[in-house]
Amino acid sequence: MVLIFLDTSSTQQTRQVNYGAKGALNAGRLTLPQMLTFAIQDEYLAQARYNEILRNFGDIRTFVQIKEAELRHINALLSLFERYQVQIPKDTSQLYVTTPVTLKDAYASGVQGEIDNIAMYNKFLTFDLPADARTVFTQLRNASLNHLEAFRRGLERN
């Protein structure tokens, strides 16, 4: 009998390179439909990450509030999907979420998630965009700057 072990962590990391902010940051030239897809994937990923953290550590105010904000981000993006008739991707974010071991790890994952998210929106803003997309991407980037500071404060406390 031969046993084969799969290294699912490297497979997960490879897939994540093409998903959400990491996918956007690894891409060259981007079209608006690609930007919208990467953006909503990243917002889905944040939701899944915060759901997992809340499930494991309880109702921590910072995560509860930012999770609610991420829902507003998704809704803002959905209006652009509709306006530009872009197909909304299936939410597969659960494939990319890992459970933090400690609350400090949870805050650190929030910090890194927001850093990646901000970098993604900054990249999008370097392209020629319709005014409404530029406005939404700018607003979401600015909200993520606030989220980043909240997670950094939480990280300092833990």
GROMACS .gro file of N, CA and C in nm:
model
  474
    1MET      N    1   0.084  -0.118   0.000
    1MET     CA    2   0.000   0.000   0.000
    1MET      C    3   0.089   0.124   0.000
    2VAL      N    4   0.059   0.217  -0.088
    2VAL     CA    5   0.133   0.342  -0.098
    2VAL      C    6   0.042   0.456  -0.055
    3LEU      N    7   0.090   0.536   0.038
    3LEU     CA    8   0.013   0.651   0.082
    3LEU      C    9   0.069   0.776   0.016
    4ILE      N   10  -0.017   0.858  -0.032
    4ILE     CA   11   0.024   0.985  -0.093
    4ILE      C   12  -0.033   1.098  -0.010
    5PHE      N   13   0.054   1.188   0.030
    5PHE     CA   14   0.012   1.303   0.108
    5PHE      C   15   0.018   1.426   0.020
    6LEU      N   16  -0.086   1.500   0.019
    6LEU     CA   17  -0.090   1.624  -0.057
    6LEU      C   18  -0.061   1.741   0.033
    7ASP      N   19   0.021   1.830  -0.012
    7ASP     CA   20   0.050   1.952   0.062
    7ASP      C   21  -0.056   2.054   0.026
    8THR      N   22  -0.167   2.050   0.098
    8THR     CA   23  -0.278   2.140   0.065
    8THR      C   24  -0.246   2.285   0.094
    9SER      N   25  -0.154   2.312   0.185
    9SER     CA   26  -0.122   2.452   0.215
    9SER      C   27  -0.058   2.519   0.095
   10SER      N   28   0.033   2.450   0.024
   10SER     CA   29   0.094   2.513  -0.093
   10SER      C   30  -0.007   2.523  -0.207
   11THR      N   31  -0.097   2.427  -0.218
   11THR     CA   32  -0.203   2.435  -0.320
   11THR      C   33  -0.292   2.554  -0.290
   12GLN      N   34  -0.327   2.572  -0.162
   12GLN     CA   35  -0.410   2.685  -0.122
   12GLN      C   36  -0.339   2.816  -0.153
   13GLN      N   37  -0.210   2.823  -0.123
   13GLN     CA   38  -0.136   2.946  -0.149
   13GLN      C   39  -0.128   2.975  -0.298
   14THR      N   40  -0.110   2.872  -0.381
   14THR     CA   41  -0.105   2.891  -0.525
   14THR      C   42  -0.237   2.944  -0.577
   15ARG      N   43  -0.348   2.886  -0.531
   15ARG     CA   44  -0.480   2.933  -0.575
   15ARG      C   45  -0.503   3.076  -0.530
   16GLN      N   46  -0.462   3.111  -0.409
   16GLN     CA   47  -0.489   3.243  -0.356
   16GLN      C   48  -0.413   3.351  -0.433
   17VAL      N   49  -0.305   3.316  -0.500
   17VAL     CA   50  -0.230   3.413  -0.579
   17VAL      C   51  -0.318   3.470  -0.689
   18ASN      N   52  -0.420   3.397  -0.729
   18ASN     CA   53  -0.510   3.441  -0.836
   18ASN      C   54  -0.647   3.482  -0.783
   19TYR      N   55  -0.657   3.516  -0.658
   19TYR     CA   56  -0.785   3.546  -0.596
   19TYR      C   57  -0.774   3.676  -0.516
   20GLY      N   58  -0.875   3.759  -0.525
   20GLY     CA   59  -0.882   3.879  -0.444
   20GLY      C   60  -0.765   3.974  -0.467
   21ALA      N   61  -0.723   4.040  -0.361
   21ALA     CA   62  -0.617   4.140  -0.372
   21ALA      C   63  -0.488   4.079  -0.426
   22LYS      N   64  -0.454   3.959  -0.380
   22LYS     CA   65  -0.331   3.896  -0.427
   22LYS      C   66  -0.337   3.873  -0.579
   23GLY      N   67  -0.452   3.831  -0.627
   23GLY     CA   68  -0.469   3.813  -0.772
   23GLY      C   69  -0.453   3.943  -0.847
   24ALA      N   70  -0.514   4.049  -0.795
   24ALA     CA   71  -0.505   4.180  -0.860
   24ALA      C   72  -0.362   4.231  -0.859
   25LEU      N   73  -0.293   4.213  -0.748
   25LEU     CA   74  -0.157   4.263  -0.736
   25LEU      C   75  -0.059   4.184  -0.822
   26ASN      N   76  -0.091   4.059  -0.852
   26ASN     CA   77  -0.006   3.976  -0.938
   26ASN      C   78  -0.039   3.992  -1.086
   27ALA      N   79  -0.148   4.059  -1.118
   27ALA     CA   80  -0.188   4.077  -1.258
   27ALA      C   81  -0.117   4.198  -1.318
   28GLY      N   82  -0.104   4.196  -1.449
   28GLY     CA   83  -0.046   4.311  -1.520
   28GLY      C   84  -0.155   4.411  -1.551
   29ARG      N   85  -0.185   4.426  -1.675
   29ARG     CA   86  -0.293   4.515  -1.719
   29ARG      C   87  -0.427   4.456  -1.674
   30LEU      N   88  -0.514   4.541  -1.625
   30LEU     CA   89  -0.645   4.495  -1.576
   30LEU      C   90  -0.758   4.566  -1.648
   31THR      N   91  -0.862   4.492  -1.678
   31THR     CA   92  -0.985   4.552  -1.731
   31THR      C   93  -1.078   4.582  -1.615
   32LEU      N   94  -1.177   4.665  -1.638
   32LEU     CA   95  -1.274   4.695  -1.531
   32LEU      C   96  -1.343   4.567  -1.482
   33PRO      N   97  -1.388   4.477  -1.569
   33PRO     CA   98  -1.448   4.353  -1.517
   33PRO      C   99  -1.352   4.273  -1.429
   34GLN      N  100  -1.225   4.269  -1.464
   34GLN     CA  101  -1.128   4.198  -1.381
   34GLN      C  102  -1.111   4.268  -1.246
   35MET      N  103  -1.104   4.400  -1.248
   35MET     CA  104  -1.091   4.476  -1.123
   35MET      C  105  -1.211   4.449  -1.032
   36LEU      N  106  -1.329   4.454  -1.090
   36LEU     CA  107  -1.450   4.430  -1.010
   36LEU      C  108  -1.448   4.290  -0.950
   37THR      N  109  -1.406   4.193  -1.030
   37THR     CA  110  -1.401   4.055  -0.982
   37THR      C  111  -1.301   4.040  -0.869
   38PHE      N  112  -1.180   4.091  -0.887
   38PHE     CA  113  -1.080   4.082  -0.780
   38PHE      C  114  -1.128   4.157  -0.655
   39ALA      N  115  -1.191   4.272  -0.674
   39ALA     CA  116  -1.237   4.352  -0.560
   39ALA      C  117  -1.343   4.279  -0.479
   40ILE      N  118  -1.443   4.223  -0.548
   40ILE     CA  119  -1.549   4.155  -0.472
   40ILE      C  120  -1.496   4.027  -0.409
   41GLN      N  121  -1.402   3.960  -0.476
   41GLN     CA  122  -1.340   3.842  -0.415
   41GLN      C  123  -1.271   3.881  -0.286
   42ASP      N  124  -1.202   3.994  -0.287
   42ASP     CA  125  -1.130   4.036  -0.168
   42ASP      C  126  -1.226   4.076  -0.056
   43GLU      N  127  -1.337   4.136  -0.092
   43GLU     CA  128  -1.438   4.170   0.010
   43GLU      C  129  -1.504   4.043   0.064
   44TYR      N  130  -1.529   3.945  -0.025
   44TYR     CA  131  -1.580   3.815   0.021
   44TYR      C  132  -1.480   3.752   0.118
   45LEU      N  133  -1.353   3.760   0.083
   45LEU     CA  134  -1.248   3.702   0.166
   45LEU      C  135  -1.245   3.766   0.305
   46ALA      N  136  -1.260   3.897   0.309
   46ALA     CA  137  -1.263   3.966   0.439
   46ALA      C  138  -1.382   3.917   0.522
   47GLN      N  139  -1.498   3.906   0.459
   47GLN     CA  140  -1.617   3.856   0.529
   47GLN      C  141  -1.592   3.717   0.587
   48ALA      N  142  -1.537   3.629   0.505
   48ALA     CA  143  -1.511   3.492   0.550
   48ALA      C  144  -1.409   3.490   0.664
   49ARG      N  145  -1.306   3.573   0.651
   49ARG     CA  146  -1.202   3.580   0.755
   49ARG      C  147  -1.263   3.626   0.886
   50TYR      N  148  -1.346   3.732   0.883
   50TYR     CA  149  -1.403   3.786   1.005
   50TYR      C  150  -1.509   3.693   1.063
   51ASN      N  151  -1.583   3.623   0.977
   51ASN     CA  152  -1.679   3.523   1.026
   51ASN      C  153  -1.606   3.415   1.106
   52GLU      N  154  -1.495   3.369   1.052
   52GLU     CA  155  -1.415   3.265   1.118
   52GLU      C  156  -1.361   3.316   1.253
   53ILE      N  157  -1.314   3.437   1.254
   53ILE     CA  158  -1.259   3.496   1.378
   53ILE      C  159  -1.370   3.511   1.482
   54LEU      N  160  -1.485   3.560   1.441
   54LEU     CA  161  -1.596   3.577   1.535
   54LEU      C  162  -1.647   3.443   1.587
   55ARG      N  163  -1.647   3.344   1.501
   55ARG     CA  164  -1.690   3.210   1.541
   55ARG      C  165  -1.595   3.152   1.647
   56ASN      N  166  -1.466   3.182   1.633
   56ASN     CA  167  -1.367   3.123   1.723
   56ASN      C  168  -1.337   3.206   1.848
   57PHE      N  169  -1.354   3.337   1.839
   57PHE     CA  170  -1.315   3.423   1.952
   57PHE      C  171  -1.432   3.502   2.012
   58GLY      N  172  -1.550   3.487   1.956
   58GLY     CA  173  -1.666   3.559   2.008
   58GLY      C  174  -1.682   3.695   1.944
   59ASP      N  175  -1.782   3.768   1.992
   59ASP     CA  176  -1.817   3.898   1.933
   59ASP      C  177  -1.721   4.008   1.977
   60ILE      N  178  -1.612   4.017   1.907
   60ILE     CA  179  -1.514   4.123   1.932
   60ILE      C  180  -1.557   4.244   1.850
   61ARG      N  181  -1.578   4.354   1.919
   61ARG     CA  182  -1.638   4.473   1.858
   61ARG      C  183  -1.571   4.516   1.727
   62THR      N  184  -1.439   4.521   1.724
   62THR     CA  185  -1.367   4.564   1.604
   62THR      C  186  -1.405   4.477   1.484
   63PHE      N  187  -1.405   4.345   1.503
   63PHE     CA  188  -1.435   4.254   1.393
   63PHE      C  189  -1.582   4.260   1.353
   64VAL      N  190  -1.670   4.275   1.451
   64VAL     CA  191  -1.814   4.287   1.421
   64VAL      C  192  -1.839   4.411   1.336
   65GLN      N  193  -1.783   4.524   1.376
   65GLN     CA  194  -1.807   4.649   1.303
   65GLN      C  195  -1.746   4.646   1.163
   66ILE      N  196  -1.626   4.593   1.152
   66ILE     CA  197  -1.562   4.591   1.020
   66ILE      C  198  -1.628   4.489   0.929
   67LYS      N  199  -1.676   4.380   0.985
   67LYS     CA  200  -1.752   4.281   0.906
   67LYS      C  201  -1.876   4.347   0.846
   68GLU      N  202  -1.944   4.429   0.924
   68GLU     CA  203  -2.062   4.501   0.873
   68GLU      C  204  -2.022   4.600   0.763
   69ALA      N  205  -1.909   4.664   0.779
   69ALA     CA  206  -1.860   4.757   0.677
   69ALA      C  207  -1.828   4.682   0.547
   70GLU      N  208  -1.771   4.563   0.560
   70GLU     CA  209  -1.738   4.485   0.440
   70GLU      C  210  -1.864   4.450   0.361
   71LEU      N  211  -1.975   4.430   0.430
   71LEU     CA  212  -2.102   4.407   0.359
   71LEU      C  213  -2.141   4.529   0.277
   72ARG      N  214  -2.120   4.647   0.332
   72ARG     CA  215  -2.148   4.770   0.257
   72ARG      C  216  -2.055   4.781   0.136
   73HIS      N  217  -1.931   4.737   0.152
   73HIS     CA  218  -1.836   4.739   0.041
   73HIS      C  219  -1.885   4.647  -0.071
   74ILE      N  220  -1.930   4.529  -0.034
   74ILE     CA  221  -1.982   4.434  -0.133
   74ILE      C  222  -2.100   4.495  -0.207
   75ASN      N  223  -2.190   4.559  -0.134
   75ASN     CA  224  -2.307   4.621  -0.198
   75ASN      C  225  -2.268   4.733  -0.293
   76ALA      N  226  -2.166   4.811  -0.256
   76ALA     CA  227  -2.119   4.918  -0.345
   76ALA      C  228  -2.063   4.858  -0.473
   77LEU      N  229  -1.990   4.749  -0.460
   77LEU     CA  230  -1.935   4.683  -0.579
   77LEU      C  231  -2.045   4.620  -0.663
   78LEU      N  232  -2.146   4.563  -0.598
   78LEU     CA  233  -2.255   4.500  -0.674
   78LEU      C  234  -2.325   4.600  -0.765
   79SER      N  235  -2.336   4.725  -0.722
   79SER     CA  236  -2.398   4.825  -0.809
   79SER      C  237  -2.315   4.846  -0.935
   80LEU      N  238  -2.182   4.838  -0.924
   80LEU     CA  239  -2.096   4.850  -1.043
   80LEU      C  240  -2.107   4.726  -1.132
   81PHE      N  241  -2.116   4.609  -1.071
   81PHE     CA  242  -2.136   4.487  -1.150
   81PHE      C  243  -2.262   4.500  -1.235
   82GLU      N  244  -2.368   4.551  -1.172
   82GLU     CA  245  -2.495   4.567  -1.244
   82GLU      C  246  -2.482   4.673  -1.354
   83ARG      N  247  -2.428   4.787  -1.322
   83ARG     CA  248  -2.417   4.896  -1.419
   83ARG      C  249  -2.335   4.856  -1.542
   84TYR      N  250  -2.225   4.784  -1.519
   84TYR     CA  251  -2.136   4.746  -1.630
   84TYR      C  252  -2.161   4.604  -1.682
   85GLN      N  253  -2.271   4.544  -1.635
   85GLN     CA  254  -2.315   4.412  -1.680
   85GLN      C  255  -2.203   4.309  -1.675
   86VAL      N  256  -2.138   4.303  -1.557
   86VAL     CA  257  -2.032   4.207  -1.532
   86VAL      C  258  -2.091   4.095  -1.447
   87GLN      N  259  -2.060   3.972  -1.484
   87GLN     CA  260  -2.110   3.857  -1.409
   87GLN      C  261  -2.048   3.856  -1.269
   88ILE      N  262  -2.131   3.840  -1.169
   88ILE     CA  263  -2.086   3.836  -1.030
   88ILE      C  264  -2.025   3.697  -1.003
   89PRO      N  265  -1.900   3.692  -0.957
   89PRO     CA  266  -1.839   3.561  -0.932
   89PRO      C  267  -1.898   3.494  -0.808
   90LYS      N  268  -1.895   3.364  -0.811
   90LYS     CA  269  -1.938   3.285  -0.696
   90LYS      C  270  -1.843   3.313  -0.580
   91ASP      N  271  -1.896   3.315  -0.461
   91ASP     CA  272  -1.815   3.337  -0.341
   91ASP      C  273  -1.748   3.206  -0.301
   92THR      N  274  -1.620   3.194  -0.333
   92THR     CA  275  -1.541   3.076  -0.296
   92THR      C  276  -1.436   3.111  -0.190
   93SER      N  277  -1.457   3.221  -0.121
   93SER     CA  278  -1.357   3.272  -0.026
   93SER      C  279  -1.325   3.173   0.085
   94GLN      N  280  -1.419   3.088   0.120
   94GLN     CA  281  -1.398   2.994   0.230
   94GLN      C  282  -1.278   2.901   0.201
   95LEU      N  283  -1.247   2.883   0.073
   95LEU     CA  284  -1.132   2.799   0.035
   95LEU      C  285  -0.999   2.860   0.078
   96TYR      N  286  -0.997   2.989   0.104
   96TYR     CA  287  -0.872   3.060   0.130
   96TYR      C  288  -0.856   3.107   0.274
   97VAL      N  289  -0.951   3.074   0.359
   97VAL     CA  290  -0.948   3.123   0.497
   97VAL      C  291  -0.889   3.018   0.590
   98THR      N  292  -0.799   3.062   0.674
   98THR     CA  293  -0.746   2.977   0.779
   98THR      C  294  -0.785   3.037   0.914
   99THR      N  295  -0.792   2.953   1.013
   99THR     CA  296  -0.832   2.998   1.146
   99THR      C  297  -0.709   3.045   1.224
  100PRO      N  298  -0.709   3.171   1.270
  100PRO     CA  299  -0.597   3.218   1.352
  100PRO      C  300  -0.595   3.142   1.485
  101VAL      N  301  -0.475   3.119   1.536
  101VAL     CA  302  -0.460   3.044   1.660
  101VAL      C  303  -0.491   3.131   1.781
  102THR      N  304  -0.448   3.257   1.775
  102THR     CA  305  -0.468   3.347   1.888
  102THR      C  306  -0.541   3.473   1.840
  103LEU      N  307  -0.588   3.549   1.935
  103LEU     CA  308  -0.651   3.676   1.901
  103LEU      C  309  -0.549   3.771   1.839
  104LYS      N  310  -0.426   3.765   1.885
  104LYS     CA  311  -0.321   3.847   1.825
  104LYS      C  312  -0.303   3.810   1.678
  105ASP      N  313  -0.304   3.681   1.648
  105ASP     CA  314  -0.297   3.636   1.508
  105ASP      C  315  -0.416   3.687   1.427
  106ALA      N  316  -0.533   3.692   1.490
  106ALA     CA  317  -0.653   3.741   1.423
  106ALA      C  318  -0.636   3.888   1.383
  107TYR      N  319  -0.587   3.968   1.476
  107TYR     CA  320  -0.563   4.109   1.444
  107TYR      C  321  -0.454   4.123   1.337
  108ALA      N  322  -0.351   4.041   1.347
  108ALA     CA  323  -0.244   4.046   1.246
  108ALA      C  324  -0.298   4.010   1.108
  109SER      N  325  -0.387   3.913   1.101
  109SER     CA  326  -0.445   3.877   0.970
  109SER      C  327  -0.533   3.991   0.919
  110GLY      N  328  -0.600   4.061   1.009
  110GLY     CA  329  -0.678   4.178   0.969
  110GLY      C  330  -0.588   4.288   0.915
  111VAL      N  331  -0.476   4.311   0.980
  111VAL     CA  332  -0.380   4.412   0.933
  111VAL      C  333  -0.332   4.377   0.793
  112GLN      N  334  -0.288   4.252   0.774
  112GLN     CA  335  -0.235   4.212   0.643
  112GLN      C  336  -0.343   4.216   0.536
  113GLY      N  337  -0.463   4.173   0.570
  113GLY     CA  338  -0.574   4.178   0.474
  113GLY      C  339  -0.603   4.320   0.428
  114GLU      N  340  -0.599   4.414   0.520
  114GLU     CA  341  -0.626   4.554   0.484
  114GLU      C  342  -0.510   4.614   0.404
  115ILE      N  343  -0.388   4.578   0.439
  115ILE     CA  344  -0.272   4.626   0.361
  115ILE      C  345  -0.285   4.580   0.216
  116ASP      N  346  -0.318   4.452   0.197
  116ASP     CA  347  -0.334   4.399   0.061
  116ASP      C  348  -0.450   4.467  -0.010
  117ASN      N  349  -0.560   4.489   0.061
  117ASN     CA  350  -0.678   4.551   0.004
  117ASN      C  351  -0.648   4.694  -0.042
  118ILE      N  352  -0.579   4.768   0.041
  118ILE     CA  353  -0.543   4.907   0.008
  118ILE      C  354  -0.452   4.909  -0.115
  119ALA      N  355  -0.354   4.819  -0.118
  119ALA     CA  356  -0.263   4.812  -0.233
  119ALA      C  357  -0.339   4.780  -0.360
  120MET      N  358  -0.438   4.690  -0.350
  120MET     CA  359  -0.519   4.655  -0.467
  120MET      C  360  -0.593   4.778  -0.519
  121TYR      N  361  -0.662   4.849  -0.431
  121TYR     CA  362  -0.738   4.967  -0.475
  121TYR      C  363  -0.644   5.076  -0.527
  122ASN      N  364  -0.529   5.092  -0.465
  122ASN     CA  365  -0.432   5.190  -0.516
  122ASN      C  366  -0.389   5.153  -0.658
  123LYS      N  367  -0.369   5.025  -0.683
  123LYS     CA  368  -0.332   4.981  -0.819
  123LYS      C  369  -0.445   5.013  -0.916
  124PHE      N  370  -0.568   4.981  -0.878
  124PHE     CA  371  -0.682   5.008  -0.966
  124PHE      C  372  -0.688   5.157  -1.002
  125LEU      N  373  -0.660   5.243  -0.905
  125LEU     CA  374  -0.671   5.387  -0.925
  125LEU      C  375  -0.563   5.443  -1.018
  126THR      N  376  -0.465   5.361  -1.057
  126THR     CA  377  -0.365   5.406  -1.154
  126THR      C  378  -0.415   5.391  -1.298
  127PHE      N  379  -0.527   5.322  -1.315
  127PHE     CA  380  -0.582   5.298  -1.448
  127PHE      C  381  -0.686   5.404  -1.483
  128ASP      N  382  -0.713   5.416  -1.612
  128ASP     CA  383  -0.820   5.503  -1.661
  128ASP      C  384  -0.953   5.434  -1.630
  129LEU      N  385  -1.033   5.494  -1.545
  129LEU     CA  386  -1.157   5.432  -1.496
  129LEU      C  387  -1.276   5.523  -1.519
  130PRO      N  388  -1.395   5.464  -1.532
  130PRO     CA  389  -1.516   5.548  -1.530
  130PRO      C  390  -1.525   5.619  -1.394
  131ALA      N  391  -1.584   5.736  -1.393
  131ALA     CA  392  -1.590   5.818  -1.271
  131ALA      C  393  -1.654   5.745  -1.154
  132ASP      N  394  -1.763   5.670  -1.180
  132ASP     CA  395  -1.830   5.601  -1.069
  132ASP      C  396  -1.743   5.490  -1.011
  133ALA      N  397  -1.669   5.419  -1.095
  133ALA     CA  398  -1.580   5.314  -1.046
  133ALA      C  399  -1.466   5.376  -0.966
  134ARG      N  400  -1.411   5.486  -1.016
  134ARG     CA  401  -1.303   5.555  -0.944
  134ARG      C  402  -1.353   5.599  -0.806
  135THR      N  403  -1.474   5.652  -0.800
  135THR     CA  404  -1.530   5.697  -0.672
  135THR      C  405  -1.546   5.581  -0.575
  136VAL      N  406  -1.602   5.470  -0.621
  136VAL     CA  407  -1.623   5.354  -0.534
  136VAL      C  408  -1.488   5.298  -0.488
  137PHE      N  409  -1.394   5.280  -0.579
  137PHE     CA  410  -1.263   5.227  -0.541
  137PHE      C  411  -1.193   5.319  -0.441
  138THR      N  412  -1.206   5.449  -0.459
  138THR     CA  413  -1.145   5.545  -0.367
  138THR      C  414  -1.210   5.535  -0.229
  139GLN      N  415  -1.343   5.529  -0.226
  139GLN     CA  416  -1.414   5.519  -0.099
  139GLN      C  417  -1.379   5.389  -0.025
  140LEU      N  418  -1.370   5.279  -0.099
  140LEU     CA  419  -1.338   5.151  -0.036
  140LEU      C  420  -1.193   5.149   0.015
  141ARG      N  421  -1.103   5.208  -0.062
  141ARG     CA  422  -0.964   5.219  -0.017
  141ARG      C  423  -0.956   5.302   0.111
  142ASN      N  424  -1.028   5.415   0.113
  142ASN     CA  425  -1.025   5.501   0.232
  142ASN      C  426  -1.084   5.432   0.354
  143ALA      N  427  -1.190   5.355   0.334
  143ALA     CA  428  -1.248   5.280   0.445
  143ALA      C  429  -1.148   5.176   0.496
  144SER      N  430  -1.076   5.114   0.404
  144SER     CA  431  -0.976   5.016   0.444
  144SER      C  432  -0.861   5.078   0.522
  145LEU      N  433  -0.828   5.203   0.492
  145LEU     CA  434  -0.727   5.273   0.571
  145LEU      C  435  -0.773   5.285   0.716
  146ASN      N  436  -0.902   5.315   0.736
  146ASN     CA  437  -0.958   5.321   0.872
  146ASN      C  438  -0.957   5.184   0.938
  147HIS      N  439  -0.994   5.080   0.862
  147HIS     CA  440  -0.994   4.944   0.917
  147HIS      C  441  -0.853   4.903   0.958
  148LEU      N  442  -0.755   4.939   0.875
  148LEU     CA  443  -0.616   4.907   0.905
  148LEU      C  444  -0.575   4.966   1.040
  149GLU      N  445  -0.610   5.090   1.063
  149GLU     CA  446  -0.575   5.154   1.192
  149GLU      C  447  -0.645   5.085   1.308
  150ALA      N  448  -0.770   5.045   1.290
  150ALA     CA  449  -0.842   4.976   1.397
  150ALA      C  450  -0.775   4.843   1.429
  151PHE      N  451  -0.735   4.769   1.326
  151PHE     CA  452  -0.668   4.641   1.349
  151PHE      C  453  -0.531   4.661   1.412
  152ARG      N  454  -0.460   4.764   1.370
  152ARG     CA  455  -0.328   4.793   1.430
  152ARG      C  456  -0.342   4.824   1.579
  153ARG      N  457  -0.446   4.902   1.615
  153ARG     CA  458  -0.469   4.931   1.757
  153ARG      C  459  -0.499   4.802   1.833
  154GLY      N  460  -0.581   4.715   1.774
  154GLY     CA  461  -0.611   4.587   1.838
  154GLY      C  462  -0.488   4.500   1.854
  155LEU      N  463  -0.402   4.502   1.755
  155LEU     CA  464  -0.279   4.426   1.760
  155LEU      C  465  -0.188   4.478   1.873
  156GLU      N  466  -0.181   4.609   1.888
  156GLU     CA  467  -0.100   4.669   1.995
  156GLU      C  468  -0.153   4.632   2.133
  157ARG      N  469  -0.285   4.621   2.146
  157ARG     CA  470  -0.346   4.586   2.275
  157ARG      C  471  -0.322   4.439   2.311
  158ASN      N  472  -0.299   4.355   2.214
  158ASN     CA  473  -0.286   4.210   2.241
  158ASN      C  474  -0.143   4.170   2.241
   0.00000   0.00000   0.00000
